[in-house]
Amino acid sequence: MRHLLLSRLLPRRRSPAAHRHLPLPLLRALSSAPSPISSDADLRKYAGYALLILGCGAATYHSFPFPADALHKKAVPFKYAPLPEDLHAVSNWSGTHEVHARVLLQPDSLQALEGALAAAHRERRKLRPLGSGLSPNGLALSRAGMVNLALMDKVLGVDAKKKTVTVQAGIRVAELVDALREHGLTLQNFASIREQQVGGFIQVGAHGTGARLPPVDEQVISMKLVTPAKGTIELSREKDPELFYLARCGLGGLGVVAEVTLQCVERHQLVEHTFVSNADEVKKNHKKWLSENKHIKYLWIPYTDTVVVVQCNPPSKWRNPKLTSNYGKDEAVQHVRDLYRESLKKYRTEAESNNPEIDTLSFTELRDKLLALDPLDKDYVMKINKAEAEYWKKSEGYRMGWSDEILGFDCGGQQWVSESCFPTGTLAKPSMKDLDYMEKLLQLIEKEEIPAPAPIEQRWTTRSKSLMSPASSSEEDDVFSWVGIIMYLPTSDARQRKEITEEFFSYRSLTQTSLWDEFSAYEHWAKIEVPKDKDELAELQARLRKRFPVDAYNKARMELDPNKVLSNAKLEKLFPVLEPVHQAK
């Protein structure tokens, strides 16, 4: 490409035929101009032509797509400049958000964290708490500077009698669960995966499922919050409860959670029962299922009548469950492999369809590969969804295991996600709005012919006392439903990912305008995306103020972090505040 560009800029002889392709004014000038140039007007004319050609060449150069090995390089005249060695590239799990930052600190002690935040406060530098960076919306990312507690991952103490554990907030959920085993303890509930750092796990309102179980922030008994302006603050239900309930789901905006004490439960086994149902049967049994099952979720399959029901309960609830399925794992997935081979013949080549590695792929891997072939063709996505429905029919049955094993869920590969949370009555008096929401959502998908892949996961929790939780409520018996819509990103091709992204945001927008206001639904903090349009952003800001104590949250931010050290663009746009008031020295 450099050679091509240079060849355009360097002068060379032209044949008479080549003159026919020159601009007419330039052709006339070349044919009639005396040599040497006889006037200032001619000089300015030729200088203008030269600048025009140079400009066109530069525009062509900067318009060329980068080669695959230059994705993390930026263009400078006539060469690629590598990024500085001290620049850290950090992306979220789905690769939908990425930043390059020169500052990425990893303190290994509370004292080091306190020092880092105090210095950032004095120097008015950003230092956003990062966690594991799993949030689909990149909530924790900041190119101005980040701090990660991966080196602060110790278990500080276990009280087996009170069933509590105190940990440094950088410990991952999976590591904590492993450490609790020897004490006969575990966490009350889990999200779908176990790779979160505990600090991030509690700060964004993560949740599992179970209409009698709250989001995970409710497991927090006390915590140490390191703030830029006031140092380390110890918070609990007894000590400064107002700030405790505000900061417990604080989105990393009030301080860096350094240590946490969590309420645990005895380690226990669960029996998981998976079976296929339909919308009519779900309506008939929904109230009973919510009330009787410790954990329950529905997986809705768009463009089919299939609802996969997953119930988890202690073994004592079951009478001799059949712990084997009618089909083996290979049998359950074989028809999906066949579909993939047929699709490869259509979209790729016969040779690729004969690849023996296809027989080693799991169902979720096969779904990703199927979608990668034509992710936005509605009819093709329907075919994949029907194959998924058949897969679940062949996967019906029971399995037993420890709760931390059973409650996990293979979410598939990289994806866009929008998860909304809304009230749905109480266990004693369910409003059934959760099923109304799903009925209208599925109708919307079919009406708009959205290429919506499966599954649409629906879960439940009871309320949270954390003021910024999407499930926040003062009523103890309130139940909330959480519904997640997705589009997978099964390819590294930039153009295809862009097309999927545009389709997903159209899907999300239709869901928002059709359902959210009607059902008082608000997005999960780790999945909310900030609009680029000013009017849409203003509407979102006003909407958040109706649901959450934004003024109290901003007031606390200004007291604990007046220089906005912990903030980033997302927080500033979601919760705009006035410029910090500089305190007198």
Coordinates of C-alpha atoms in Angstrom, one line a residue:
M1 CA 0.0 0.0 0.0
R2 CA 2.9 2.4 0.8
H3 CA 4.4 1.7 -2.7
L4 CA 1.0 2.4 -4.2
L5 CA 0.7 5.7 -2.4
L6 CA 4.2 6.8 -3.2
S7 CA 3.6 6.0 -6.9
R8 CA 0.6 8.4 -6.8
L9 CA 2.6 11.2 -5.3
L10 CA 5.9 11.0 -7.3
P11 CA 6.0 12.8 -10.7
R12 CA 6.3 10.6 -13.8
R13 CA 6.0 11.0 -17.6
R14 CA 2.6 10.7 -19.1
S15 CA 1.7 9.4 -22.5
P16 CA -0.6 11.5 -24.7
A17 CA -3.3 8.9 -24.0
A18 CA -2.9 9.4 -20.3
H19 CA -3.7 13.1 -20.7
R20 CA -7.2 12.2 -21.6
H21 CA -7.8 11.2 -18.0
L22 CA -6.6 14.4 -16.5
P23 CA -9.0 17.2 -15.4
L24 CA -9.8 19.5 -18.3
P25 CA -8.3 22.6 -16.7
L26 CA -5.1 20.8 -15.8
L27 CA -4.9 19.3 -19.4
R28 CA -5.2 22.8 -20.9
A29 CA -2.6 24.2 -18.5
L30 CA -0.2 21.4 -19.4
S31 CA -0.7 21.9 -23.2
S32 CA -0.5 25.7 -23.2
A33 CA 1.6 26.8 -20.3
P34 CA 5.0 28.3 -21.1
S35 CA 8.1 27.0 -19.5
P36 CA 9.2 28.2 -17.2
I37 CA 6.2 29.5 -15.3
S38 CA 5.7 33.1 -16.3
S39 CA 3.4 34.6 -13.7
D40 CA 2.4 34.4 -10.1
A41 CA -1.1 33.4 -11.1
D42 CA 0.3 30.3 -12.9
L43 CA 2.4 29.5 -9.9
R44 CA -0.6 29.6 -7.6
K45 CA -2.6 27.5 -10.0
Y46 CA 0.0 24.7 -10.1
A47 CA 0.5 24.8 -6.4
G48 CA -3.3 24.3 -6.0
Y49 CA -3.2 21.3 -8.3
A50 CA -0.3 19.8 -6.4
L51 CA -2.1 20.3 -3.1
L52 CA -5.2 18.7 -4.5
I53 CA -3.3 15.6 -5.7
L54 CA -1.5 15.4 -2.3
G55 CA -4.8 15.7 -0.5
C56 CA -6.4 12.9 -2.6
G57 CA -3.4 10.7 -2.0
A58 CA -3.5 11.2 1.8
A59 CA -7.3 10.6 1.8
T60 CA -6.8 7.4 -0.1
Y61 CA -4.1 6.3 2.3
H62 CA -6.1 6.8 5.4
S63 CA -9.2 5.2 3.8
F64 CA -7.5 1.9 3.2
P65 CA -8.6 -0.8 5.7
F66 CA -5.9 -1.9 8.0
P67 CA -4.5 -5.4 7.4
A68 CA -5.3 -8.0 10.1
D69 CA -1.9 -7.6 11.8
A70 CA -2.4 -3.9 12.2
L71 CA -5.6 -3.7 14.2
H72 CA -3.8 -2.2 17.2
K73 CA -1.7 0.3 15.2
K74 CA -2.5 3.8 14.1
A75 CA -1.7 5.5 10.9
V76 CA 1.0 8.2 10.6
P77 CA 2.3 9.5 7.3
F78 CA 3.9 6.7 5.3
K79 CA 4.3 4.2 8.1
Y80 CA 2.5 2.4 10.9
A81 CA 3.5 3.4 14.4
P82 CA 3.2 0.7 17.0
L83 CA 1.4 1.5 20.3
P84 CA 3.7 2.5 23.1
E85 CA 4.8 -0.5 25.2
D86 CA 3.3 0.9 28.3
L87 CA -0.2 1.1 26.7
H88 CA -2.6 -1.6 28.0
A89 CA -5.4 -2.9 25.8
V90 CA -8.3 -3.9 27.9
S91 CA -11.6 -5.3 26.4
N92 CA -14.7 -6.9 27.9
W93 CA -15.4 -10.5 27.5
S94 CA -17.6 -10.2 24.4
G95 CA -15.1 -7.9 22.7
T96 CA -17.8 -5.2 22.2
H97 CA -15.9 -2.5 24.2
E98 CA -12.2 -1.9 24.3
V99 CA -9.9 0.8 25.7
H100 CA -6.2 1.5 25.6
A101 CA -4.9 3.0 28.8
R102 CA -1.4 4.0 30.0
V103 CA -2.4 3.5 33.6
L104 CA -3.5 0.1 34.9
L105 CA -2.6 -0.4 38.5
Q106 CA -2.7 -3.7 40.4
P107 CA -2.1 -3.0 44.1
D108 CA -1.4 -6.0 46.3
S109 CA -2.6 -4.6 49.6
L110 CA -5.1 -2.3 51.2
Q111 CA -2.3 0.2 51.9
A112 CA -1.2 0.2 48.3
L113 CA -4.8 0.8 47.1
E114 CA -5.3 3.6 49.6
G115 CA -2.0 5.2 48.4
A116 CA -3.0 4.9 44.7
L117 CA -6.4 6.5 45.2
A118 CA -5.0 9.3 47.4
A119 CA -2.4 10.1 44.7
A120 CA -5.0 10.1 42.0
H121 CA -7.2 12.4 44.1
R122 CA -4.4 14.9 44.6
E123 CA -3.4 14.9 41.0
R124 CA -7.0 14.8 39.7
R125 CA -6.3 11.6 37.7
K126 CA -8.9 9.0 36.7
L127 CA -8.6 5.5 38.3
R128 CA -11.7 3.5 37.5
P129 CA -12.1 0.2 39.3
L130 CA -12.0 -2.5 36.7
G131 CA -12.9 -5.9 38.3
S132 CA -12.8 -8.8 35.7
G133 CA -14.1 -6.5 32.9
L134 CA -16.9 -9.0 32.2
S135 CA -19.7 -6.4 31.9
P136 CA -21.2 -6.6 28.4
N137 CA -21.4 -2.8 28.2
G138 CA -17.8 -2.2 29.4
L139 CA -19.1 -0.4 32.5
A140 CA -15.7 -0.5 34.2
L141 CA -13.5 0.6 31.3
S142 CA -11.7 3.9 31.2
R143 CA -8.9 4.9 28.8
A144 CA -7.8 7.6 31.3
G145 CA -6.8 5.0 34.0
M146 CA -8.0 1.9 35.8
V147 CA -7.2 -0.1 39.0
N148 CA -7.7 -3.8 39.2
L149 CA -7.6 -5.9 42.5
A150 CA -6.6 -9.2 41.0
L151 CA -3.6 -9.3 43.4
M152 CA -5.9 -8.7 46.4
D153 CA -7.6 -12.1 46.3
K154 CA -7.2 -13.5 49.8
V155 CA -9.7 -15.1 52.1
L156 CA -9.3 -13.1 55.3
G157 CA -11.4 -15.1 57.6
V158 CA -14.3 -17.6 57.9
D159 CA -16.7 -17.7 60.8
A160 CA -18.2 -21.2 60.5
K161 CA -20.7 -20.6 63.3
K162 CA -22.1 -17.4 61.8
K163 CA -21.6 -18.8 58.3
T164 CA -19.8 -15.7 57.1
V165 CA -16.6 -15.1 55.1
T166 CA -14.5 -12.0 54.8
V167 CA -12.5 -11.7 51.5
Q168 CA -10.4 -9.2 49.6
A169 CA -12.6 -8.0 46.8
G170 CA -10.3 -9.2 44.0
I171 CA -11.0 -12.8 44.6
R172 CA -13.0 -14.5 41.9
V173 CA -16.2 -16.2 42.7
A174 CA -14.9 -19.6 41.6
E175 CA -11.9 -19.3 43.9
L176 CA -14.0 -18.2 46.8
V177 CA -16.3 -21.2 46.4
D178 CA -13.3 -23.5 46.3
A179 CA -12.0 -22.0 49.5
L180 CA -15.4 -22.3 51.3
R181 CA -15.7 -26.0 50.6
E182 CA -13.4 -27.1 53.4
H183 CA -15.6 -25.1 55.8
G184 CA -18.8 -26.8 54.5
L185 CA -20.1 -23.4 53.2
T186 CA -21.0 -21.9 49.9
L187 CA -22.7 -18.8 48.5
Q188 CA -26.5 -18.5 48.6
N189 CA -26.8 -18.0 44.8
F190 CA -24.8 -17.5 41.7
A191 CA -25.0 -15.8 38.3
S192 CA -24.4 -17.8 35.2
I193 CA -20.6 -17.8 35.3
R194 CA -18.0 -17.8 38.1
E195 CA -15.2 -15.6 36.7
Q196 CA -16.4 -12.3 38.3
Q197 CA -14.3 -10.7 41.0
V198 CA -16.4 -10.4 44.1
G199 CA -16.1 -6.6 44.2
G200 CA -17.6 -6.3 40.7
F201 CA -20.1 -9.2 41.4
I202 CA -21.8 -7.2 44.1
Q203 CA -21.4 -3.7 42.6
V204 CA -23.5 -4.1 39.4
G205 CA -26.6 -6.0 40.8
A206 CA -25.6 -9.5 39.5
H207 CA -28.2 -12.2 40.3
G208 CA -29.1 -15.8 40.0
T209 CA -32.6 -17.1 40.0
G210 CA -35.2 -18.1 42.6
A211 CA -38.3 -16.1 43.5
R212 CA -37.4 -16.4 47.2
L213 CA -33.7 -15.5 46.7
P214 CA -32.4 -11.9 46.3
P215 CA -29.7 -10.5 44.0
V216 CA -26.2 -11.2 45.2
D217 CA -25.6 -7.8 46.7
E218 CA -28.0 -8.8 49.5
Q219 CA -25.4 -11.3 50.7
V220 CA -23.1 -8.4 51.7
I221 CA -23.1 -7.8 55.5
S222 CA -20.3 -5.3 55.6
M223 CA -17.5 -3.9 53.4
K224 CA -14.5 -1.6 53.3
L225 CA -14.8 1.1 50.7
V226 CA -11.6 3.0 49.7
T227 CA -12.6 6.5 48.6
P228 CA -10.5 9.2 47.0
A229 CA -11.5 12.0 49.3
K230 CA -12.1 10.3 52.7
G231 CA -9.9 7.2 52.6
T232 CA -11.2 3.9 53.8
I233 CA -14.7 3.8 55.1
E234 CA -16.2 0.7 56.9
L235 CA -19.9 0.3 56.1
S236 CA -22.5 -2.2 57.4
R237 CA -26.1 -2.5 58.2
E238 CA -25.4 -1.0 61.6
K239 CA -22.6 1.4 60.7
D240 CA -23.9 4.2 58.4
P241 CA -26.7 2.1 56.9
E242 CA -27.9 4.9 54.5
L243 CA -24.5 4.9 52.7
F244 CA -24.2 1.2 53.1
Y245 CA -27.3 0.5 51.1
L246 CA -26.4 3.1 48.5
A247 CA -22.8 1.9 48.1
R248 CA -23.6 -1.9 48.1
C249 CA -24.7 -1.6 44.5
G250 CA -22.6 1.5 43.8
L251 CA -21.3 0.7 40.2
G252 CA -17.8 1.5 41.4
G253 CA -18.7 5.2 41.6
L254 CA -18.5 5.8 45.3
G255 CA -15.3 4.0 46.1
V256 CA -13.3 0.9 45.4
V257 CA -14.6 -2.1 47.3
A258 CA -11.5 -3.5 49.0
E259 CA -12.9 -6.1 51.5
V260 CA -16.3 -7.7 51.8
T261 CA -18.0 -9.8 54.4
L262 CA -20.6 -12.1 52.9
Q263 CA -23.4 -14.2 54.4
C264 CA -23.0 -17.8 53.3
V265 CA -25.1 -20.9 53.6
E266 CA -24.3 -24.6 54.2
R267 CA -22.8 -26.3 51.2
H268 CA -25.6 -28.3 49.6
Q269 CA -26.5 -30.4 46.6
L270 CA -29.2 -29.7 44.2
V271 CA -31.2 -31.8 41.7
E272 CA -31.8 -30.1 38.4
H273 CA -34.8 -31.1 36.4
T274 CA -34.9 -29.9 32.8
F275 CA -37.9 -30.4 30.6
V276 CA -39.6 -28.9 27.6
S277 CA -43.0 -27.2 27.9
N278 CA -45.0 -24.6 26.0
A279 CA -46.6 -21.3 26.7
D280 CA -50.1 -22.7 27.6
E281 CA -48.7 -25.2 30.1
V282 CA -46.4 -22.5 31.6
K283 CA -49.4 -20.2 32.2
K284 CA -51.3 -23.0 34.0
N285 CA -48.4 -23.9 36.3
H286 CA -46.4 -20.7 36.6
K287 CA -47.7 -19.6 40.1
K288 CA -47.1 -23.1 41.5
W289 CA -43.7 -23.5 39.9
L290 CA -42.4 -20.1 41.2
S291 CA -43.6 -20.9 44.7
E292 CA -42.5 -24.5 44.9
N293 CA -39.0 -24.4 43.3
K294 CA -35.9 -23.0 45.1
H295 CA -34.4 -22.1 41.7
I296 CA -36.3 -21.8 38.4
K297 CA -35.7 -20.3 35.0
Y298 CA -37.4 -20.4 31.6
L299 CA -35.6 -20.5 28.2
W300 CA -37.9 -19.2 25.5
I301 CA -37.1 -20.3 21.9
P302 CA -38.3 -17.6 19.4
Y303 CA -40.4 -18.8 16.4
T304 CA -41.3 -22.0 18.2
D305 CA -43.8 -22.9 21.0
T306 CA -40.9 -24.3 23.1
V307 CA -40.2 -23.2 26.6
V308 CA -37.4 -25.0 28.4
V309 CA -38.1 -25.2 32.1
V310 CA -35.2 -25.7 34.5
Q311 CA -36.0 -26.4 38.1
C312 CA -33.4 -26.9 40.9
N313 CA -34.2 -28.2 44.4
P314 CA -32.6 -30.0 47.3
P315 CA -32.5 -33.8 46.8
S316 CA -35.0 -34.3 49.6
K317 CA -37.7 -32.8 47.4
W318 CA -37.4 -35.5 44.8
R319 CA -38.5 -39.1 45.0
N320 CA -36.0 -41.3 43.2
P321 CA -35.3 -39.0 40.3
K322 CA -34.1 -40.7 37.1
L323 CA -30.6 -39.3 36.9
T324 CA -30.2 -40.3 33.2
S325 CA -31.6 -38.9 30.0
N326 CA -33.3 -40.9 27.3
Y327 CA -30.6 -39.7 25.0
G328 CA -26.8 -39.6 25.5
K329 CA -25.0 -36.2 24.9
D330 CA -23.9 -37.2 21.5
E331 CA -27.4 -38.4 20.5
A332 CA -28.9 -35.2 21.7
V333 CA -26.7 -33.0 19.6
Q334 CA -26.3 -35.2 16.5
H335 CA -29.1 -33.5 14.5
V336 CA -27.4 -30.1 15.2
R337 CA -24.2 -31.5 13.7
D338 CA -26.1 -32.7 10.7
L339 CA -27.6 -29.3 10.2
Y340 CA -24.2 -27.7 10.5
R341 CA -22.8 -30.0 7.8
E342 CA -25.7 -29.3 5.5
S343 CA -25.3 -25.6 6.1
L344 CA -21.6 -25.8 5.3
K345 CA -22.3 -27.4 2.0
K346 CA -24.7 -24.5 1.2
Y347 CA -22.6 -21.6 2.5
R348 CA -19.1 -22.9 2.2
T349 CA -17.7 -26.1 0.7
E350 CA -18.4 -29.8 0.7
A351 CA -14.8 -30.4 2.0
E352 CA -15.4 -28.3 5.1
S353 CA -18.6 -30.3 5.9
N354 CA -16.4 -33.4 6.2
N355 CA -14.2 -32.0 8.9
P356 CA -14.0 -34.6 11.7
E357 CA -13.6 -31.9 14.3
I358 CA -17.3 -31.1 14.0
D359 CA -18.1 -34.3 16.0
T360 CA -16.1 -32.8 19.0
L361 CA -18.1 -29.6 19.2
S362 CA -20.6 -28.9 22.0
F363 CA -24.1 -27.7 21.3
T364 CA -23.3 -24.0 22.1
E365 CA -20.2 -24.2 19.9
L366 CA -22.2 -25.6 17.1
R367 CA -24.8 -22.9 17.5
D368 CA -22.1 -20.2 17.2
K369 CA -20.7 -21.8 14.1
L370 CA -24.2 -22.2 12.5
L371 CA -25.0 -18.6 13.2
A372 CA -21.7 -17.4 11.8
L373 CA -22.7 -18.6 8.4
D374 CA -25.7 -16.3 8.1
P375 CA -26.6 -14.6 11.4
L376 CA -29.1 -12.1 10.1
D377 CA -31.2 -14.3 7.8
K378 CA -34.5 -14.7 9.8
D379 CA -35.5 -17.9 8.1
Y380 CA -32.1 -19.4 8.7
V381 CA -32.1 -18.4 12.3
M382 CA -35.6 -19.9 12.7
K383 CA -34.1 -23.2 11.4
I384 CA -31.4 -23.0 14.1
N385 CA -33.9 -22.2 16.8
K386 CA -36.0 -25.3 15.8
A387 CA -32.8 -27.4 16.0
E388 CA -32.2 -26.0 19.5
A389 CA -35.8 -26.8 20.6
E390 CA -35.2 -30.4 19.4
Y391 CA -31.9 -30.5 21.3
W392 CA -33.6 -29.5 24.5
K393 CA -36.3 -32.2 24.0
K394 CA -33.5 -34.8 23.8
S395 CA -31.8 -33.3 26.8
E396 CA -34.7 -33.6 29.2
G397 CA -34.0 -35.3 32.5
Y398 CA -32.4 -34.9 35.9
R399 CA -28.9 -34.4 37.2
M400 CA -27.5 -34.0 40.7
G401 CA -24.5 -32.0 41.9
W402 CA -23.2 -29.3 44.3
S403 CA -25.1 -26.0 44.0
D404 CA -22.1 -24.1 42.6
E405 CA -21.9 -26.7 39.8
I406 CA -25.6 -27.0 39.0
L407 CA -26.4 -23.3 38.9
G408 CA -23.9 -22.5 36.2
F409 CA -25.0 -22.1 32.6
D410 CA -23.1 -22.2 29.3
C411 CA -24.1 -18.8 27.8
G412 CA -22.4 -19.5 24.5
G413 CA -19.8 -17.3 22.8
Q414 CA -19.4 -13.6 22.5
Q415 CA -22.7 -11.8 22.3
W416 CA -24.7 -8.6 22.7
V417 CA -27.1 -8.7 25.7
S418 CA -29.8 -6.5 27.0
E419 CA -31.4 -7.6 30.2
S420 CA -34.4 -5.9 31.8
C421 CA -35.8 -6.2 35.3
F422 CA -39.4 -5.5 36.3
P423 CA -41.8 -6.1 39.2
T424 CA -44.2 -9.0 38.9
G425 CA -46.2 -9.0 42.1
T426 CA -45.5 -11.3 45.0
L427 CA -45.4 -15.0 45.4
A428 CA -48.8 -14.9 47.2
K429 CA -50.3 -12.7 44.5
P430 CA -48.3 -12.9 41.3
S431 CA -49.3 -10.3 38.7
M432 CA -48.5 -12.6 35.8
K433 CA -46.8 -9.6 34.1
D434 CA -43.7 -11.7 33.6
L435 CA -45.6 -14.0 31.2
D436 CA -47.4 -11.0 29.6
Y437 CA -44.0 -9.5 28.9
M438 CA -42.8 -12.7 27.2
E439 CA -45.9 -13.1 25.1
K440 CA -45.6 -9.5 23.8
L441 CA -41.9 -9.8 23.3
L442 CA -42.3 -13.0 21.2
Q443 CA -45.1 -11.4 19.2
L444 CA -42.9 -8.4 18.6
I445 CA -40.1 -10.6 17.3
E446 CA -42.4 -12.4 14.8
K447 CA -44.2 -9.2 13.7
E448 CA -40.9 -7.3 13.0
E449 CA -39.2 -10.5 11.6
I450 CA -36.2 -10.0 13.9
P451 CA -33.6 -12.7 13.4
A452 CA -33.7 -13.4 17.2
P453 CA -31.6 -16.4 18.3
A454 CA -32.3 -18.6 21.3
P455 CA -32.6 -18.7 24.1
I456 CA -34.4 -15.7 25.7
E457 CA -33.6 -16.4 29.4
Q458 CA -36.1 -15.5 32.1
R459 CA -35.2 -15.6 35.8
W460 CA -36.6 -14.3 39.0
T461 CA -35.4 -12.8 42.3
T462 CA -37.0 -11.3 45.4
R463 CA -36.3 -7.6 46.2
S464 CA -33.0 -6.0 47.2
K465 CA -32.6 -3.3 49.8
S466 CA -29.7 -1.8 47.8
L467 CA -31.1 1.5 46.6
M468 CA -29.4 1.4 43.2
S469 CA -30.4 -2.2 42.4
P470 CA -32.8 -2.7 39.5
A471 CA -34.8 -4.9 41.9
S472 CA -34.8 -2.3 44.7
S473 CA -37.9 -2.3 46.8
S474 CA -39.1 -1.5 50.3
E475 CA -41.6 -4.4 50.2
E476 CA -40.1 -7.6 51.4
D477 CA -42.4 -9.9 49.4
D478 CA -41.9 -8.2 46.0
V479 CA -40.7 -10.5 43.2
F480 CA -38.9 -9.3 40.1
S481 CA -38.4 -10.9 36.7
W482 CA -35.2 -10.6 34.7
V483 CA -35.4 -11.1 30.9
G484 CA -32.4 -11.1 28.6
I485 CA -32.4 -10.7 24.8
I486 CA -29.2 -11.6 22.9
M487 CA -27.5 -11.6 19.6
Y488 CA -24.4 -13.7 19.2
L489 CA -21.1 -12.4 17.7
P490 CA -19.8 -15.7 16.4
T491 CA -17.2 -14.2 14.0
S492 CA -14.2 -12.0 14.1
D493 CA -15.0 -10.4 10.8
A494 CA -15.4 -6.7 11.5
R495 CA -18.0 -6.1 8.9
Q496 CA -20.2 -8.9 10.0
R497 CA -19.9 -7.9 13.7
K498 CA -20.9 -4.4 12.7
E499 CA -24.0 -5.7 10.9
I500 CA -25.0 -7.9 13.8
T501 CA -24.4 -4.9 16.2
E502 CA -26.7 -2.7 14.2
E503 CA -29.4 -5.4 14.1
F504 CA -29.1 -6.0 17.8
F505 CA -29.6 -2.3 18.7
S506 CA -32.6 -2.2 16.4
Y507 CA -34.0 -5.3 18.3
R508 CA -33.2 -3.7 21.6
S509 CA -34.8 -0.4 20.6
L510 CA -38.0 -2.1 19.5
T511 CA -38.1 -3.9 22.8
Q512 CA -37.6 -0.7 24.7
T513 CA -40.2 1.4 23.0
S514 CA -42.8 -1.5 23.0
L515 CA -42.4 -2.9 26.5
W516 CA -40.2 -1.1 29.0
D517 CA -42.5 1.8 30.0
E518 CA -45.5 -0.5 30.1
F519 CA -43.9 -3.0 32.5
S520 CA -41.7 -0.5 34.4
A521 CA -38.6 -2.4 33.2
Y522 CA -35.1 -1.1 33.7
E523 CA -31.8 -2.6 32.3
H524 CA -29.2 -4.4 34.3
W525 CA -26.4 -2.0 35.1
A526 CA -23.7 -4.2 33.5
K527 CA -25.8 -4.3 30.2
I528 CA -27.2 -0.8 29.8
E529 CA -25.8 1.0 26.8
V530 CA -25.5 4.8 26.7
P531 CA -27.3 6.3 23.7
K532 CA -25.3 8.5 21.3
D533 CA -28.3 10.6 20.4
K534 CA -28.6 13.6 22.7
D535 CA -32.4 13.4 22.9
E536 CA -32.3 9.7 23.7
L537 CA -29.7 10.3 26.3
A538 CA -31.8 13.0 28.0
E539 CA -34.8 10.7 28.0
L540 CA -32.7 7.9 29.6
Q541 CA -31.4 10.2 32.3
A542 CA -35.0 11.4 33.1
R543 CA -36.2 7.8 33.2
L544 CA -33.4 6.7 35.6
R545 CA -34.3 9.5 37.9
K546 CA -37.9 8.1 38.2
R547 CA -36.6 4.8 39.4
F548 CA -33.4 5.4 41.3
P549 CA -32.2 8.0 44.0
V550 CA -29.9 9.7 41.5
D551 CA -29.6 12.9 43.5
A552 CA -28.6 11.0 46.6
Y553 CA -26.1 8.9 44.6
N554 CA -24.6 12.0 43.0
K555 CA -24.4 13.7 46.4
A556 CA -22.5 10.8 47.8
R557 CA -20.2 10.7 44.7
M558 CA -19.3 14.4 45.2
E559 CA -18.6 13.9 48.9
L560 CA -16.5 10.8 48.5
D561 CA -15.0 11.5 45.1
P562 CA -15.2 15.3 44.3
N563 CA -12.6 15.1 41.5
K564 CA -14.4 12.2 39.8
V565 CA -11.4 9.9 40.0
L566 CA -13.6 6.8 39.9
S567 CA -15.8 8.0 37.1
N568 CA -15.8 7.3 33.4
A569 CA -17.9 8.5 30.4
K570 CA -20.7 6.0 31.1
L571 CA -21.3 7.1 34.7
E572 CA -21.0 10.8 33.7
K573 CA -23.7 10.4 31.0
L574 CA -26.0 8.2 33.1
F575 CA -25.7 10.4 36.2
P576 CA -24.5 13.9 35.2
V577 CA -23.4 16.1 38.0
L578 CA -22.2 19.7 38.3
E579 CA -18.4 20.3 38.2
P580 CA -16.8 19.5 41.5
V581 CA -16.6 22.2 44.1
H582 CA -12.9 22.6 45.0
Q583 CA -12.5 22.5 48.8
A584 CA -10.5 25.3 50.4
K585 CA -7.0 24.2 51.5

